[in-house]
Coordinates of C-alpha atoms and ligand atoms in Angstrom, one line a residue:
M125 CA 75.6 -79.4 135.1
R126 CA 77.4 -78.0 138.1
P127 CA 75.9 -74.8 139.5
Y128 CA 78.2 -75.1 142.5
L129 CA 80.6 -77.6 144.1
L130 CA 79.2 -79.6 147.0
L131 CA 81.9 -79.5 149.7
T132 CA 79.6 -81.8 151.8
P133 CA 80.3 -85.4 152.7
G134 CA 77.5 -87.0 150.7
P135 CA 75.7 -86.3 148.5
L136 CA 78.9 -84.9 147.1
T137 CA 80.3 -83.6 143.8
T138 CA 80.3 -86.3 141.2
S139 CA 82.0 -86.4 137.8
E140 CA 80.1 -85.6 134.6
T141 CA 80.7 -89.2 133.5
V142 CA 79.1 -90.6 136.6
K143 CA 76.1 -88.5 135.9
Q144 CA 76.0 -89.5 132.3
A145 CA 76.0 -93.2 133.2
M146 CA 72.4 -92.6 134.4
M147 CA 71.1 -91.7 131.0
S148 CA 69.8 -95.1 130.0
D149 CA 67.2 -97.4 131.5
W150 CA 67.9 -100.8 132.9
C151 CA 65.5 -103.6 133.8
T152 CA 65.7 -104.6 137.5
W153 CA 65.7 -108.3 136.8
D154 CA 67.4 -108.6 133.4
E155 CA 70.8 -110.3 133.0
D156 CA 72.4 -107.2 131.5
Y157 CA 71.8 -105.5 134.8
N158 CA 72.1 -108.4 137.3
V159 CA 75.1 -110.2 135.9
G160 CA 76.6 -107.3 134.0
I161 CA 76.4 -104.6 136.7
V162 CA 75.3 -105.8 140.2
E163 CA 77.5 -109.0 140.3
V164 CA 80.5 -107.0 139.1
I165 CA 80.0 -104.4 141.8
R166 CA 79.5 -107.0 144.5
K167 CA 82.7 -108.8 143.6
E168 CA 84.8 -105.6 143.3
L169 CA 83.5 -104.2 146.6
V170 CA 84.8 -107.3 148.4
E171 CA 88.1 -107.0 146.6
L172 CA 88.4 -103.4 147.5
A173 CA 87.6 -104.1 151.2
C174 CA 89.9 -107.0 152.0
S175 CA 92.9 -109.0 151.1
R176 CA 91.1 -112.4 151.4
P177 CA 88.0 -111.9 149.3
E178 CA 87.0 -115.6 149.5
E179 CA 86.0 -115.1 153.1
Y180 CA 83.7 -112.1 152.5
T181 CA 80.6 -111.3 150.5
A182 CA 78.7 -108.1 149.6
V183 CA 75.0 -107.2 149.8
L184 CA 73.6 -104.1 148.2
M185 CA 70.5 -102.5 149.9
Q186 CA 68.1 -99.8 148.8
G187 CA 68.0 -96.6 150.8
S188 CA 70.5 -94.3 152.4
G189 CA 73.4 -95.4 154.6
S190 CA 71.4 -95.5 157.8
F191 CA 69.1 -98.1 156.2
C192 CA 72.2 -100.4 155.9
V193 CA 73.3 -99.8 159.4
E194 CA 69.8 -100.6 160.6
A195 CA 69.6 -103.7 158.3
T196 CA 72.9 -104.9 159.8
L197 CA 72.2 -104.5 163.5
G198 CA 68.6 -105.7 163.0
S199 CA 69.6 -108.8 161.0
V200 CA 72.8 -109.9 162.9
I201 CA 72.1 -109.3 166.6
R202 CA 69.8 -111.8 168.3
P203 CA 67.6 -111.3 171.3
E204 CA 70.0 -113.1 173.6
D205 CA 73.1 -111.2 172.3
H206 CA 74.7 -108.0 173.8
L207 CA 75.9 -105.1 171.8
L208 CA 78.5 -102.5 172.9
V209 CA 78.4 -99.3 170.8
A210 CA 81.3 -96.8 171.0
A211 CA 79.9 -93.4 170.2
N212 CA 81.7 -90.1 169.8
G213 CA 79.3 -88.4 167.5
A214 CA 75.8 -88.4 165.9
Y215 CA 76.4 -91.6 163.9
G216 CA 77.6 -93.6 166.8
K217 CA 74.6 -92.4 168.8
R218 CA 72.3 -93.4 165.9
M219 CA 73.5 -97.0 166.2
G220 CA 72.3 -96.8 169.9
V221 CA 68.9 -95.5 168.7
I222 CA 68.6 -98.3 166.2
A223 CA 69.4 -100.8 169.0
E224 CA 66.6 -99.2 171.1
Y225 CA 64.0 -99.5 168.3
Y226 CA 64.9 -103.2 168.0
H227 CA 64.9 -103.7 171.8
L228 CA 68.5 -105.1 171.6
N229 CA 70.6 -105.5 174.8
C230 CA 72.9 -102.6 174.2
H231 CA 75.3 -100.4 176.1
V232 CA 76.3 -97.1 174.4
M233 CA 79.8 -96.0 175.6
K234 CA 79.9 -92.3 175.1
F235 CA 83.0 -90.3 174.3
E236 CA 83.5 -86.6 173.8
E237 CA 82.7 -85.5 170.3
T238 CA 86.0 -83.9 170.0
Q239 CA 87.9 -87.0 171.1
A240 CA 88.6 -90.3 169.3
V241 CA 87.2 -93.5 170.7
D242 CA 89.6 -94.8 173.4
P243 CA 90.4 -98.4 172.8
A244 CA 91.5 -98.9 176.4
Q245 CA 88.0 -98.1 177.6
I246 CA 86.6 -100.7 175.2
E247 CA 89.1 -103.2 176.6
A248 CA 88.1 -102.5 180.2
Y249 CA 84.4 -102.8 179.4
L250 CA 84.9 -106.1 177.6
Q251 CA 86.9 -107.4 180.5
A252 CA 84.1 -106.5 183.0
H253 CA 81.2 -107.6 180.7
P254 CA 81.9 -111.1 179.2
E255 CA 78.2 -111.2 178.1
V256 CA 79.0 -108.8 175.2
T257 CA 78.8 -110.6 171.9
H258 CA 79.1 -107.7 169.3
V259 CA 80.9 -104.4 169.2
S260 CA 80.1 -101.6 166.8
V261 CA 82.0 -98.4 166.0
V262 CA 82.1 -95.7 163.4
H263 CA 85.4 -95.4 161.5
C264 CA 85.3 -91.7 160.5
E265 CA 82.8 -89.8 162.6
T266 CA 81.4 -87.4 160.0
T267 CA 79.9 -85.3 162.8
T268 CA 83.3 -83.7 163.4
G269 CA 85.7 -85.5 161.0
V270 CA 87.5 -87.4 163.8
L271 CA 89.1 -90.7 162.6
N272 CA 88.7 -93.4 165.2
P273 CA 91.7 -95.8 165.7
I274 CA 90.2 -98.7 164.0
E275 CA 93.3 -100.9 164.0
E276 CA 93.7 -100.8 167.8
I277 CA 89.9 -101.1 168.4
A278 CA 89.8 -104.2 166.1
R279 CA 92.8 -105.7 167.8
I280 CA 91.1 -105.5 171.2
V281 CA 87.7 -106.7 170.0
K282 CA 89.2 -109.7 168.2
K283 CA 91.4 -110.5 171.2
H284 CA 88.1 -110.9 173.1
H285 CA 86.5 -112.9 170.3
K286 CA 83.6 -110.5 169.7
V287 CA 81.9 -109.8 166.4
L288 CA 83.0 -106.4 165.1
I289 CA 80.6 -104.1 163.1
V290 CA 82.1 -101.0 161.5
D291 CA 80.2 -98.0 160.1
A292 CA 82.8 -97.0 157.4
M293 CA 80.2 -94.9 155.6
S294 CA 82.4 -91.8 155.1
S295 CA 85.8 -93.6 154.9
F296 CA 85.4 -96.7 152.7
G297 CA 87.1 -96.0 149.3
G298 CA 88.9 -92.9 150.7
V299 CA 90.9 -94.3 153.6
P300 CA 92.6 -97.7 153.2
I301 CA 91.1 -100.5 155.4
D302 CA 91.7 -104.2 155.1
M303 CA 88.8 -106.0 156.8
A304 CA 90.5 -109.4 156.6
A305 CA 93.7 -108.2 158.2
L306 CA 91.8 -106.3 161.0
G307 CA 89.2 -109.1 161.5
I308 CA 86.2 -106.8 160.8
D309 CA 83.1 -108.9 160.4
F310 CA 80.6 -106.5 159.0
M311 CA 81.4 -103.2 157.3
I312 CA 78.9 -100.7 156.0
S313 CA 79.1 -97.9 153.5
S314 CA 77.0 -96.2 150.8
A315 CA 77.0 -95.1 147.2
N316 CA 77.3 -91.4 147.7
K317 CA 80.5 -91.1 149.8
C318 CA 84.1 -91.9 149.0
I319 CA 83.3 -94.1 145.9
Q320 CA 81.8 -90.9 144.5
G321 CA 78.5 -92.2 143.3
V322 CA 75.0 -90.7 143.7
P323 CA 72.6 -91.4 146.6
G324 CA 70.1 -94.3 146.5
F325 CA 71.6 -97.4 148.0
G326 CA 74.2 -98.6 150.4
F327 CA 76.2 -101.9 150.9
I328 CA 77.3 -104.2 153.6
I329 CA 80.5 -106.3 153.2
A330 CA 80.1 -109.3 155.5
R331 CA 82.1 -112.3 156.7
R332 CA 80.4 -115.0 154.7
S333 CA 80.4 -117.6 157.5
L334 CA 78.7 -115.2 159.9
L335 CA 76.1 -113.9 157.5
E336 CA 75.2 -117.5 156.6
Q337 CA 74.0 -117.9 160.2
C338 CA 71.6 -115.0 160.1
K339 CA 68.6 -116.6 158.5
G340 CA 65.4 -115.6 160.3
V341 CA 67.1 -113.1 162.7
A342 CA 65.7 -109.9 161.0
R343 CA 62.7 -108.1 162.5
S344 CA 62.0 -106.2 159.3
L345 CA 61.1 -107.6 155.9
S346 CA 62.6 -104.8 153.8
L347 CA 65.7 -104.6 155.9
D348 CA 66.4 -108.3 156.1
L349 CA 70.0 -108.5 155.2
Y350 CA 70.1 -112.2 155.0
D351 CA 67.2 -112.5 152.7
Q352 CA 68.5 -109.7 150.5
W353 CA 71.9 -111.5 150.3
E354 CA 70.4 -114.9 149.6
T355 CA 68.3 -113.5 146.7
M356 CA 71.3 -111.8 145.2
E357 CA 73.6 -114.8 145.7
K358 CA 71.2 -117.4 144.3
G359 CA 69.7 -115.1 141.7
H360 CA 73.1 -113.8 140.4
G361 CA 72.6 -110.2 141.2
K362 CA 68.8 -110.1 141.6
W363 CA 67.3 -107.7 144.2
R364 CA 64.2 -108.6 146.1
F365 CA 62.4 -105.4 145.4
T366 CA 62.8 -102.6 142.8
S367 CA 66.4 -101.5 142.8
P368 CA 67.7 -98.0 142.0
T369 CA 68.9 -99.1 138.6
H370 CA 70.3 -95.8 137.4
V371 CA 72.1 -95.2 140.6
V372 CA 73.7 -98.6 140.6
R373 CA 74.8 -98.1 137.0
A374 CA 76.4 -94.8 138.0
F375 CA 78.1 -96.5 140.9
M376 CA 79.8 -99.0 138.5
Q377 CA 81.1 -96.0 136.6
A378 CA 82.3 -94.5 139.9
M379 CA 84.1 -97.7 140.8
N380 CA 85.8 -97.7 137.4
E381 CA 86.9 -94.1 138.0
L382 CA 88.3 -95.1 141.4
K383 CA 90.4 -97.7 139.6
E384 CA 91.5 -95.2 137.0
E385 CA 92.6 -92.8 139.7
G386 CA 94.9 -95.4 141.1
G387 CA 92.7 -97.1 143.7
V388 CA 92.1 -96.2 147.4
A389 CA 95.7 -95.2 148.1
A390 CA 95.7 -92.6 145.3
R391 CA 92.2 -91.3 146.4
H392 CA 93.4 -91.1 150.0
A393 CA 96.4 -89.0 148.8
R394 CA 94.1 -86.6 146.9
Y395 CA 91.7 -86.2 149.8
S396 CA 94.7 -85.6 152.2
E397 CA 96.0 -82.9 149.9
N398 CA 92.6 -81.3 149.6
H399 CA 92.5 -81.3 153.4
R400 CA 96.0 -79.9 153.7
V401 CA 95.3 -77.0 151.3
L402 CA 92.1 -76.3 153.0
V403 CA 93.5 -76.2 156.6
E404 CA 96.6 -74.2 155.6
G405 CA 94.5 -71.7 153.8
M406 CA 91.9 -71.4 156.5
R407 CA 94.5 -71.0 159.2
S408 CA 96.1 -68.2 157.2
L409 CA 92.7 -66.4 157.2
G410 CA 92.5 -66.8 161.0
F411 CA 90.2 -69.8 161.3
K412 CA 90.9 -72.6 163.8
T413 CA 90.1 -76.3 163.4
L414 CA 87.9 -78.0 166.0
L415 CA 90.1 -81.1 166.2
P416 CA 93.8 -81.5 166.9
D417 CA 95.6 -82.6 163.7
E418 CA 96.4 -86.1 165.0
E419 CA 92.7 -87.0 165.3
Q420 CA 91.6 -85.4 162.1
S421 CA 90.5 -87.5 159.1
P422 CA 91.1 -86.3 155.5
V423 CA 87.3 -86.6 154.9
I424 CA 85.7 -83.6 156.5
T425 CA 87.1 -80.7 158.5
S426 CA 85.3 -78.7 161.3
F427 CA 86.2 -75.1 161.9
Y428 CA 85.2 -72.8 164.8
Y429 CA 83.2 -69.7 164.0
P430 CA 86.0 -67.0 163.9
N431 CA 84.3 -64.6 166.3
A432 CA 81.0 -64.0 168.2
E433 CA 79.6 -61.8 165.3
F434 CA 80.0 -64.5 162.7
N435 CA 76.8 -65.2 160.8
F436 CA 76.9 -68.7 159.3
K437 CA 73.8 -68.3 157.2
D438 CA 75.2 -65.1 155.6
F439 CA 78.7 -66.7 155.1
Y440 CA 77.0 -69.8 153.6
T441 CA 74.9 -67.8 151.1
K442 CA 77.8 -65.7 150.0
L443 CA 80.0 -68.8 149.5
K444 CA 77.2 -70.5 147.5
A445 CA 77.0 -67.5 145.2
K446 CA 80.7 -68.0 144.6
G447 CA 80.2 -71.6 143.7
F448 CA 80.8 -73.5 147.0
V449 CA 78.2 -75.3 149.2
I450 CA 79.5 -76.1 152.7
Y451 CA 77.9 -77.8 155.8
P452 CA 76.7 -76.4 159.1
G453 CA 78.2 -77.9 162.3
K454 CA 76.6 -80.8 164.1
I455 CA 77.9 -80.6 167.6
S456 CA 76.4 -78.9 170.7
Q457 CA 79.5 -77.9 172.6
A458 CA 80.8 -75.3 170.2
D459 CA 79.7 -73.2 167.2
T460 CA 81.3 -74.8 164.1
F461 CA 80.9 -75.3 160.4
R462 CA 82.2 -78.1 158.3
I463 CA 83.9 -78.4 154.9
G464 CA 84.0 -81.8 153.1
N465 CA 87.1 -82.8 151.2
I466 CA 85.6 -85.8 149.4
G467 CA 84.0 -86.1 146.0
D468 CA 85.2 -85.1 142.5
V469 CA 87.0 -82.1 144.0
H470 CA 90.7 -81.3 143.8
P471 CA 93.4 -79.2 145.5
D472 CA 92.8 -76.4 143.0
D473 CA 89.1 -76.2 144.0
F474 CA 90.3 -75.7 147.6
R475 CA 92.7 -72.9 146.5
Q476 CA 89.8 -71.2 144.8
L477 CA 87.6 -71.7 147.9
I478 CA 90.2 -70.0 150.1
E479 CA 90.3 -67.1 147.6
A480 CA 86.5 -66.9 147.7
I481 CA 86.5 -66.8 151.6
K482 CA 89.2 -64.1 151.5
E483 CA 87.0 -62.0 149.3
I484 CA 84.1 -62.4 151.6
Q485 CA 86.2 -61.4 154.6
L486 CA 87.3 -58.2 152.8
Q487 CA 83.7 -57.2 152.0
Ligands
PLP158 C1 76.6 -90.5 155.9 C2 76.8 -91.3 157.1 C3 75.8 -92.3 157.5 C4 74.5 -92.5 156.8 O1 73.7 -91.4 156.7 P1 72.5 -91.3 155.7 O2 72.0 -89.9 155.9 O3 71.5 -92.3 156.2 O4 73.1 -91.7 154.4 C5 76.1 -93.1 158.6 N1 77.3 -93.0 159.2 C6 78.2 -92.1 158.9 C7 79.5 -92.1 159.6 C8 78.0 -91.2 157.8 O5 79.0 -90.4 157.4

């Protein structure tokens, strides 16, 4: 069932058992599904995300990760509120685009794509702009693989008593984060990233007391986070509209496999080792990383093209024939490609990848 490994940050390589979990049909409103699967997932997501689960609640939402980012911004930020978005890549910028669609008062603070978000600049902006009510930031910017300093950003945002929204799409489940300790109010991720499920829905973990105040704020019916939550909460796992039942069942299997692996700390250790083997091997073959090591996440790694003659399409096709699918770059300032370290992939897979690249270089 695996013609090649996806070394891409979602959809990614999933285990055989996660794929097999999709081999039966579930009714979208039956108890076996709602109570037996959806409610279990909601409870476990909250426990995974924070040390004080009683203060938080989880909502699952149909669609890809961006649907959930949009549902959150569109259901939480009121016309009189002011949002500050810190952006050092495509996903940060996308939050700014969502704010534009919804005509939110929004300032996008832009950073270089090769630099982490600077907490001191957020602090200076908040001091100069007391009208700001919400701050949103991406944890791991998948555009490059940079890991933003979420602890320091959260400390500053909370010192100024603002609501903090974190796009932890590509880090949740693979990089330890404690929402309660950091004071994060809304955190967003999706099924097909570090939990290692298949694509089809995302989820929002929210501070219960804040979400409870969001009735009637949404400008979209399908993406009304409050309404989706109220239906799930009162209906014990019911979705408002057809849910991706097979995908959700596979996700529960993926959550169980995360537990079996030893939880987020163990998964983080594996991804870090994947990344270490990858970078060491690539450097030995003459490739250079885009980011300095201290800004780099273990999630995805960007490499410069090795020389002006490098043909990415050709390299991609040859690697695919050898069993590895990689990712093109996504930044404008430099020619790069990316290799994802997340999914059901292990250090030995990366040793084989390095061998495959070495063979291509020798051709
Ligand atoms: C994957 C991802 C998203 C969502 O992208 P979709 O294509 O909508 O799933 C958002 N933010 C980050 C940081 C991501 O890595």
